[in-house]
XYZ file of C-alpha atoms in Angstrom:
455
model
C 86.867 101.902 71.724
C 85.652 99.394 74.334
C 87.519 99.294 77.647
C 87.122 96.563 80.266
C 88.312 97.516 83.778
C 88.725 94.624 86.174
C 88.031 95.161 89.884
C 89.154 92.466 92.328
C 89.143 94.068 95.814
C 86.364 96.640 95.868
C 87.486 98.741 98.859
C 90.997 99.132 97.479
C 90.353 99.620 93.775
C 86.908 101.054 93.113
C 87.681 104.789 93.438
C 90.736 104.719 91.173
C 88.975 102.536 88.623
C 85.916 104.801 88.611
C 88.060 107.872 87.995
C 89.852 106.052 85.178
C 86.531 104.978 83.685
C 85.126 108.505 83.859
C 88.146 109.907 82.019
C 87.886 107.256 79.295
C 84.121 107.711 78.904
C 84.554 111.497 78.780
C 86.663 110.980 75.655
C 83.947 108.926 73.996
C 85.063 105.384 74.879
C 82.681 102.742 76.237
C 83.731 101.352 79.612
C 82.617 98.205 81.453
C 83.871 98.267 85.036
C 83.696 95.652 87.771
C 83.778 91.872 87.683
C 84.362 91.463 83.956
C 85.798 87.948 84.299
C 82.579 86.074 83.368
C 82.591 87.752 79.966
C 86.249 86.868 79.381
C 86.250 83.128 79.930
C 87.235 80.735 77.136
C 84.105 82.004 75.369
C 84.114 85.765 74.805
C 80.730 87.445 75.151
C 81.812 90.989 74.254
C 83.577 92.640 71.297
C 87.360 93.243 71.470
C 88.773 96.244 73.264
C 91.335 97.058 75.912
C 91.374 94.791 78.960
C 92.977 96.461 81.983
C 94.145 94.051 84.692
C 95.449 94.644 88.231
C 98.592 92.539 88.070
C 100.979 90.691 85.753
C 101.705 87.846 88.153
C 102.782 84.918 85.946
C 100.074 82.462 86.983
C 98.804 79.828 84.577
C 95.360 81.441 84.457
C 96.729 84.904 83.647
C 98.988 83.616 80.878
C 96.039 81.742 79.416
C 93.865 84.865 79.601
C 96.519 87.032 77.930
C 96.879 84.518 75.126
C 93.110 84.253 74.619
C 92.561 88.008 74.522
C 95.345 88.633 72.042
C 94.018 85.866 69.801
C 90.631 87.618 69.797
C 92.069 91.037 68.958
C 92.160 92.604 72.431
C 94.909 94.824 73.856
C 96.113 93.921 77.352
C 97.317 96.472 79.934
C 97.899 96.358 83.659
C 98.825 98.337 86.734
C 99.886 96.382 89.797
C 97.647 97.259 92.746
C 100.025 95.618 95.236
C 103.064 97.164 93.523
C 105.523 97.057 96.459
C 104.936 100.703 97.356
C 105.750 99.920 100.976
C 108.892 97.848 100.388
C 112.162 99.310 101.571
C 114.778 100.515 99.111
C 116.798 97.720 97.577
C 114.096 95.059 98.000
C 111.532 96.072 95.361
C 113.322 93.930 92.788
C 112.506 90.828 94.839
C 108.836 91.836 94.856
C 108.928 92.507 91.098
C 110.635 89.190 90.405
C 107.517 87.407 91.643
C 104.857 89.852 90.423
C 106.158 90.181 86.846
C 107.792 87.874 84.359
C 109.381 88.226 80.927
C 106.449 86.261 79.493
C 103.616 88.339 81.004
C 105.418 91.595 80.172
C 105.974 90.445 76.588
C 102.241 89.810 76.199
C 101.192 93.097 77.846
C 100.812 96.069 75.532
C 101.478 98.388 78.466
C 102.437 98.071 82.114
C 101.598 101.312 83.924
C 103.820 102.222 86.875
C 103.259 104.312 90.003
C 106.402 106.454 89.940
C 110.124 106.764 89.139
C 111.187 104.069 91.637
C 109.227 101.091 90.288
C 109.560 102.266 86.671
C 113.361 102.351 86.751
C 113.642 99.076 88.662
C 111.334 97.114 86.335
C 113.082 98.456 83.233
C 116.410 97.301 84.681
C 114.980 93.842 85.326
C 113.284 93.557 81.908
C 115.063 95.790 79.379
C 113.374 94.030 76.447
C 110.010 95.372 77.651
C 111.272 98.850 78.576
C 109.210 100.669 75.933
C 105.997 99.104 77.256
C 106.784 99.962 80.897
C 105.331 103.461 81.253
C 105.508 105.839 84.230
C 101.974 107.249 84.265
C 101.302 107.400 87.983
C 98.253 105.744 89.539
C 94.603 106.890 89.425
C 94.443 105.939 93.095
C 97.119 108.557 93.756
C 95.179 111.125 91.694
C 92.589 110.971 94.454
C 95.246 111.716 97.072
C 96.253 115.020 95.461
C 95.603 118.223 97.458
C 93.102 119.578 94.924
C 90.892 116.506 95.479
C 90.602 116.936 99.245
C 87.462 119.070 98.895
C 85.872 116.140 97.071
C 86.590 113.754 99.965
C 85.589 116.272 102.632
C 81.990 116.388 101.390
C 81.524 112.604 101.382
C 79.333 111.109 104.072
C 81.021 109.195 106.897
C 78.513 106.844 108.581
C 78.662 107.258 112.355
C 80.464 110.635 112.241
C 78.745 114.004 112.441
C 79.906 116.795 110.091
C 82.847 118.588 111.681
C 83.229 115.981 114.438
C 86.918 115.402 115.332
C 88.238 111.853 115.385
C 91.486 109.894 115.417
C 91.843 107.361 112.616
C 93.843 104.203 113.292
C 94.489 102.701 109.853
C 95.682 99.140 109.669
C 98.046 97.263 107.415
C 96.741 93.695 107.460
C 97.795 91.387 110.241
C 98.089 87.768 109.214
C 96.615 86.544 112.484
C 93.449 88.611 111.835
C 93.004 87.487 108.234
C 89.680 85.978 107.199
C 91.709 83.010 105.975
C 93.690 80.937 108.491
C 97.442 81.310 108.214
C 97.912 77.798 106.835
C 95.278 78.379 104.142
C 97.030 81.556 102.989
C 100.363 79.711 102.807
C 98.693 77.007 100.742
C 97.217 79.631 98.412
C 100.561 81.427 97.959
C 102.626 78.308 97.309
C 101.835 77.551 93.639
C 102.275 81.159 92.491
C 104.998 82.690 94.659
C 107.040 80.005 96.446
C 110.009 78.441 94.684
C 111.099 75.092 95.968
C 110.571 73.731 99.465
C 112.944 76.130 101.282
C 112.123 79.548 99.829
C 112.913 82.595 101.965
C 109.740 84.220 100.619
C 107.769 81.496 102.401
C 109.848 81.919 105.562
C 109.049 85.618 105.373
C 105.361 84.922 106.044
C 106.294 83.367 109.388
C 108.503 86.338 110.261
C 105.708 88.752 109.359
C 103.332 86.860 111.607
C 105.737 87.215 114.560
C 106.373 90.904 113.812
C 102.694 91.726 113.647
C 101.936 90.029 116.960
C 104.740 92.097 118.503
C 103.209 95.263 117.062
C 99.657 94.450 118.181
C 100.998 93.836 121.694
C 101.696 97.595 121.864
C 99.008 98.946 119.552
C 95.961 97.624 121.421
C 96.932 99.244 124.776
C 97.818 102.447 122.882
C 94.324 102.617 121.355
C 92.781 102.233 124.812
C 95.137 104.857 126.257
C 94.218 107.308 123.473
C 90.538 106.892 124.371
C 91.210 107.401 128.092
C 93.323 110.526 127.479
C 90.700 112.100 125.196
C 87.237 111.655 126.737
C 84.492 112.167 124.169
C 86.874 111.960 121.202
C 85.785 109.426 118.612
C 88.324 106.630 118.003
C 87.921 105.170 114.508
C 89.613 101.947 113.425
C 89.735 101.264 109.703
C 90.385 97.528 109.238
C 92.319 96.211 106.293
C 89.989 94.638 103.683
C 91.352 91.197 104.584
C 90.819 91.515 108.353
C 88.086 89.233 109.694
C 84.807 90.816 110.746
C 84.699 91.371 114.512
C 88.437 90.845 115.018
C 89.164 94.412 116.114
C 86.204 94.616 118.468
C 87.334 91.363 120.074
C 90.925 92.585 120.564
C 90.213 96.141 121.719
C 87.242 95.373 123.920
C 84.621 97.809 125.150
C 85.962 101.366 125.063
C 83.942 104.589 124.798
C 83.434 106.257 121.427
C 84.952 103.362 119.437
C 83.910 102.975 115.815
C 85.260 100.090 113.744
C 84.139 100.643 110.170
C 84.686 99.525 106.599
C 82.091 101.978 105.268
C 83.065 104.308 102.452
C 86.662 104.644 101.314
C 89.918 105.141 103.171
C 90.404 108.462 101.356
C 87.164 109.907 102.721
C 88.046 108.950 106.303
C 91.630 110.143 105.954
C 90.622 113.562 104.614
C 88.355 114.282 107.600
C 90.432 112.783 110.432
C 92.092 115.064 112.957
C 95.120 112.785 112.712
C 95.961 109.428 111.141
C 97.908 106.790 113.092
C 99.467 103.892 111.195
C 102.466 101.610 110.992
C 103.533 100.523 107.519
C 100.214 101.260 105.819
C 99.647 102.614 102.321
C 97.516 105.299 103.938
C 100.788 106.855 105.109
C 101.518 107.794 101.491
C 97.961 108.999 101.027
C 98.012 111.238 104.110
C 101.449 112.643 103.245
C 100.367 113.396 99.670
C 97.272 115.202 100.963
C 99.195 117.038 103.696
C 97.174 115.530 106.551
C 98.552 115.110 110.121
C 100.224 111.695 110.197
C 101.826 109.628 112.955
C 103.824 106.454 112.431
C 103.462 104.543 115.698
C 106.634 102.472 115.973
C 106.946 100.960 119.470
C 109.133 98.149 118.064
C 111.352 97.740 115.010
C 109.120 94.921 113.770
C 107.672 96.872 110.823
C 110.462 99.335 110.073
C 111.009 97.867 106.611
C 107.841 99.575 105.382
C 108.948 102.900 103.887
C 105.666 104.702 104.591
C 106.949 104.869 108.168
C 109.440 107.473 106.942
C 106.543 109.855 106.263
C 104.920 112.023 108.927
C 105.959 112.131 112.576
C 107.225 109.103 114.512
C 106.006 108.076 117.962
C 108.319 105.479 119.464
C 106.193 104.967 122.550
C 102.765 105.540 124.000
C 103.562 108.901 125.662
C 104.869 110.350 122.393
C 101.779 109.086 120.601
C 99.434 110.740 123.100
C 101.307 114.066 122.875
C 101.113 114.113 119.067
C 97.423 113.156 119.090
C 96.716 115.972 121.564
C 98.508 118.473 119.298
C 96.608 117.340 116.220
C 93.186 117.428 117.899
C 93.964 120.924 119.226
C 94.922 122.046 115.716
C 98.545 122.619 116.695
C 101.453 121.807 114.407
C 104.556 120.234 115.973
C 107.927 121.866 115.476
C 109.156 120.993 111.989
C 105.625 120.313 110.742
C 103.847 117.036 110.127
C 105.756 116.030 106.975
C 109.150 116.118 105.316
C 108.685 117.156 101.673
C 110.165 115.164 98.798
C 112.192 112.068 99.616
C 110.295 108.792 99.686
C 107.016 110.412 98.644
C 108.410 111.874 95.414
C 110.462 108.770 94.645
C 107.489 106.446 94.930
C 104.690 108.642 93.533
C 106.411 111.253 91.354
C 105.142 114.815 91.259
C 101.588 115.374 92.428
C 100.679 118.002 89.866
C 100.174 118.273 86.111
C 97.853 115.915 84.179
C 96.071 113.210 86.149
C 97.513 109.709 85.949
C 94.082 108.647 84.652
C 94.491 111.002 81.686
C 98.004 109.703 81.021
C 96.751 106.098 80.993
C 93.913 106.901 78.587
C 96.478 108.682 76.377
C 98.391 105.394 76.180
C 95.235 103.404 75.462
C 94.468 105.690 72.551
C 97.991 105.175 71.188
C 97.682 101.388 71.200
C 93.963 101.154 70.390
C 94.128 102.080 66.733
C 92.144 99.604 64.679
C 90.212 98.108 67.594
C 86.627 97.079 67.001
C 84.251 99.874 68.034
C 81.170 97.651 68.201
C 78.863 98.629 71.033
C 78.781 96.037 73.847
C 75.038 96.790 73.898
C 74.193 93.455 75.475
C 76.459 93.925 78.473
C 73.830 92.709 80.951
C 73.041 89.667 78.797
C 76.745 88.997 78.238
C 77.453 89.202 81.956
C 74.537 86.894 82.764
C 75.573 84.342 80.142
C 79.205 84.479 81.232
C 78.309 84.122 84.933
C 76.030 81.182 84.198
C 78.716 79.559 82.073
C 81.305 79.977 84.832
C 78.906 78.604 87.475
C 78.176 75.529 85.378
C 81.918 75.000 84.891
C 82.558 75.266 88.626
C 79.799 72.762 89.378
C 81.169 70.298 86.833
C 84.662 70.672 88.232
C 83.380 70.149 91.785
C 81.528 67.003 90.721
C 84.693 65.649 89.081
C 87.125 66.589 91.831
C 84.992 66.968 94.945
C 84.809 70.190 96.916
C 87.952 70.964 98.935
C 87.432 71.381 102.669
C 88.316 74.813 104.029
C 89.275 76.425 100.730
C 90.765 79.916 100.392
C 88.001 82.479 100.994
C 87.761 85.402 98.554
C 84.071 86.334 98.456
C 84.643 89.260 100.851
C 86.764 91.060 98.252
C 83.893 92.113 96.009
C 80.386 91.208 97.133
C 78.432 93.814 95.195
C 79.050 97.151 93.527
C 77.010 99.875 95.283
C 75.525 101.737 92.319
C 74.249 104.746 94.272
C 77.676 105.247 95.861
C 79.240 105.163 92.404
C 76.757 107.789 91.243
C 77.566 110.004 94.240
C 81.276 109.538 93.540
C 80.848 110.707 89.944
C 78.700 113.657 91.014
C 81.322 114.730 93.556
C 84.089 114.625 90.971
C 81.967 116.673 88.576
C 81.664 119.404 91.220
C 85.328 119.283 92.258
C 87.020 118.970 88.868
C 84.406 120.551 86.626
C 84.540 117.520 84.332
C 82.478 114.483 83.302
C 79.183 116.352 82.861
C 78.329 114.261 79.786
C 79.256 110.892 81.324
C 76.534 108.717 82.780
C 76.604 105.432 84.663
C 74.436 102.435 83.827
C 74.041 99.452 86.113
C 74.668 96.273 84.118
C 74.637 93.731 86.915
C 75.258 93.271 90.626
C 78.993 93.760 90.098
C 79.148 95.560 86.772
C 78.827 99.165 85.607
C 78.869 100.713 82.180
C 80.152 104.271 81.722
C 79.606 106.156 78.497
C 79.285 109.668 77.169
C 75.810 110.949 76.365
C-alpha cells in the first residue's frame, strides 16, 4: 500500500510524521513523506494510496483535493496538528466548529484524534461521522512518552555541551513577533475562519495581541533576572516556528550565556533542560508527559485560558520563578513534586502506555486500505519534479493574469528543506531505543521529499 504523508510546518510535524512513516514502512508499506502537494495537483503523478493530511479545515482547496483523491481511488485521512490542545474546557467546540465541517468529515475515511477530550467533543458535534472519528492518540505524543526520553537525550544540541545545565524558555507564538504583520495574518484568516464582518473570532485576534504584549512586558525582565541570578548558566530561548528571525535577540538584548535557537526539535531540548519555563505552550504537555521539571510563568491572567498552564508548578511573579529555577538547577524537587498526575494531561492525551499511536493509526490504514493499488511509486523523484514544475508554471500564469499581490502572506519559512542526514539520525536513534525498524531505509527523493520502505 502507498502512503503519502503531508508535512506543512517542518519543526512541528517532522518527528511525528517520521515515526508514523517508519511504522508503516516496517509493515511493508511504501511511504512518501514531505511536501507531497506537487504530486497531488489536478494531475496525479503517483498511484493511488492513503493520503494523510494535517487538518480538515473546510477550505475550497481542501474540499477540491478530497474530491479529486476519492475520484482517483485514494483514501483520505487526517489528524489536526493545531487540534485545540491548549483551549480551555468548554471552548474546544468553537475551535472544532471552524477546523472541521460535516462535508470534510464525510469525505474523510478517518479523522484521528489526540485523546478522549477531542474525540468525545467531535463525535457530539458530528454524530453522523462518529464511526470515522477514531481516538488513536498522536505520533507526536508517542515521542513524549517516558520510554522515549533516552532517545532524545542522545540527540545533539548545537551550542550545548553534553551534560551542560540550561534553562529552556519555550514560547507560544506572539502575534507581534510573527514573520507576517498582524494585518496580513488577519487578511489570511478572513476567508477561512471569519464569519461575517463582526465575528468574535476576529475580535479574539486583537485580544490575543493585547494579552501577549502584557505577558512579554513581564517575561523579558524575568529572562534577564534569571541570567543575573544564575551566573554561567545557559539561558536558551526556543522561538515559536512563526516568530520572526532576530525578534528575541532584539527584545532581550545582550545578556550573558543567551542562546536563541531553532536547531533540532523541541523534544530534544526539553528532554535535556534543567527546567522548562512556558506560558500556554504545547511544550507544557510534552514536559508533563515526560516528567520533566516544568514552570508555568503567569505574572498576569492574560494567558490563563491555555490549559497547559495547569500542568507543572506555577510562578506568579519573578521571585517565585527564580526560586523554582534555583531548585531545578540544583536538582531539588519542590514540595508536592513538579507535576500533578492525571487531570488535564490524561483528558487531553489519554494514557501514555500500551501500543504507540503510530501503530494504532497504521492499524486503521490497513483496515480501510483493502483493494488499494499496490503499484510502486518508483518514479517518485520524477513525479515530484514534474509536479513541482507544473505547479510553478501554474503560479506564473496566475501571476501574469492577476498581477502579484504586494506584501502577501509569507509561508516559505514553514518548510524550506528536509534535512536528510537529520532524518537518518532520527531513524537510527529510534532503532536503538525501541529495537525496531532495522529493515526500514530512507531514500531522498527531492529537497523536501523522503521515501521510506522496507528492505
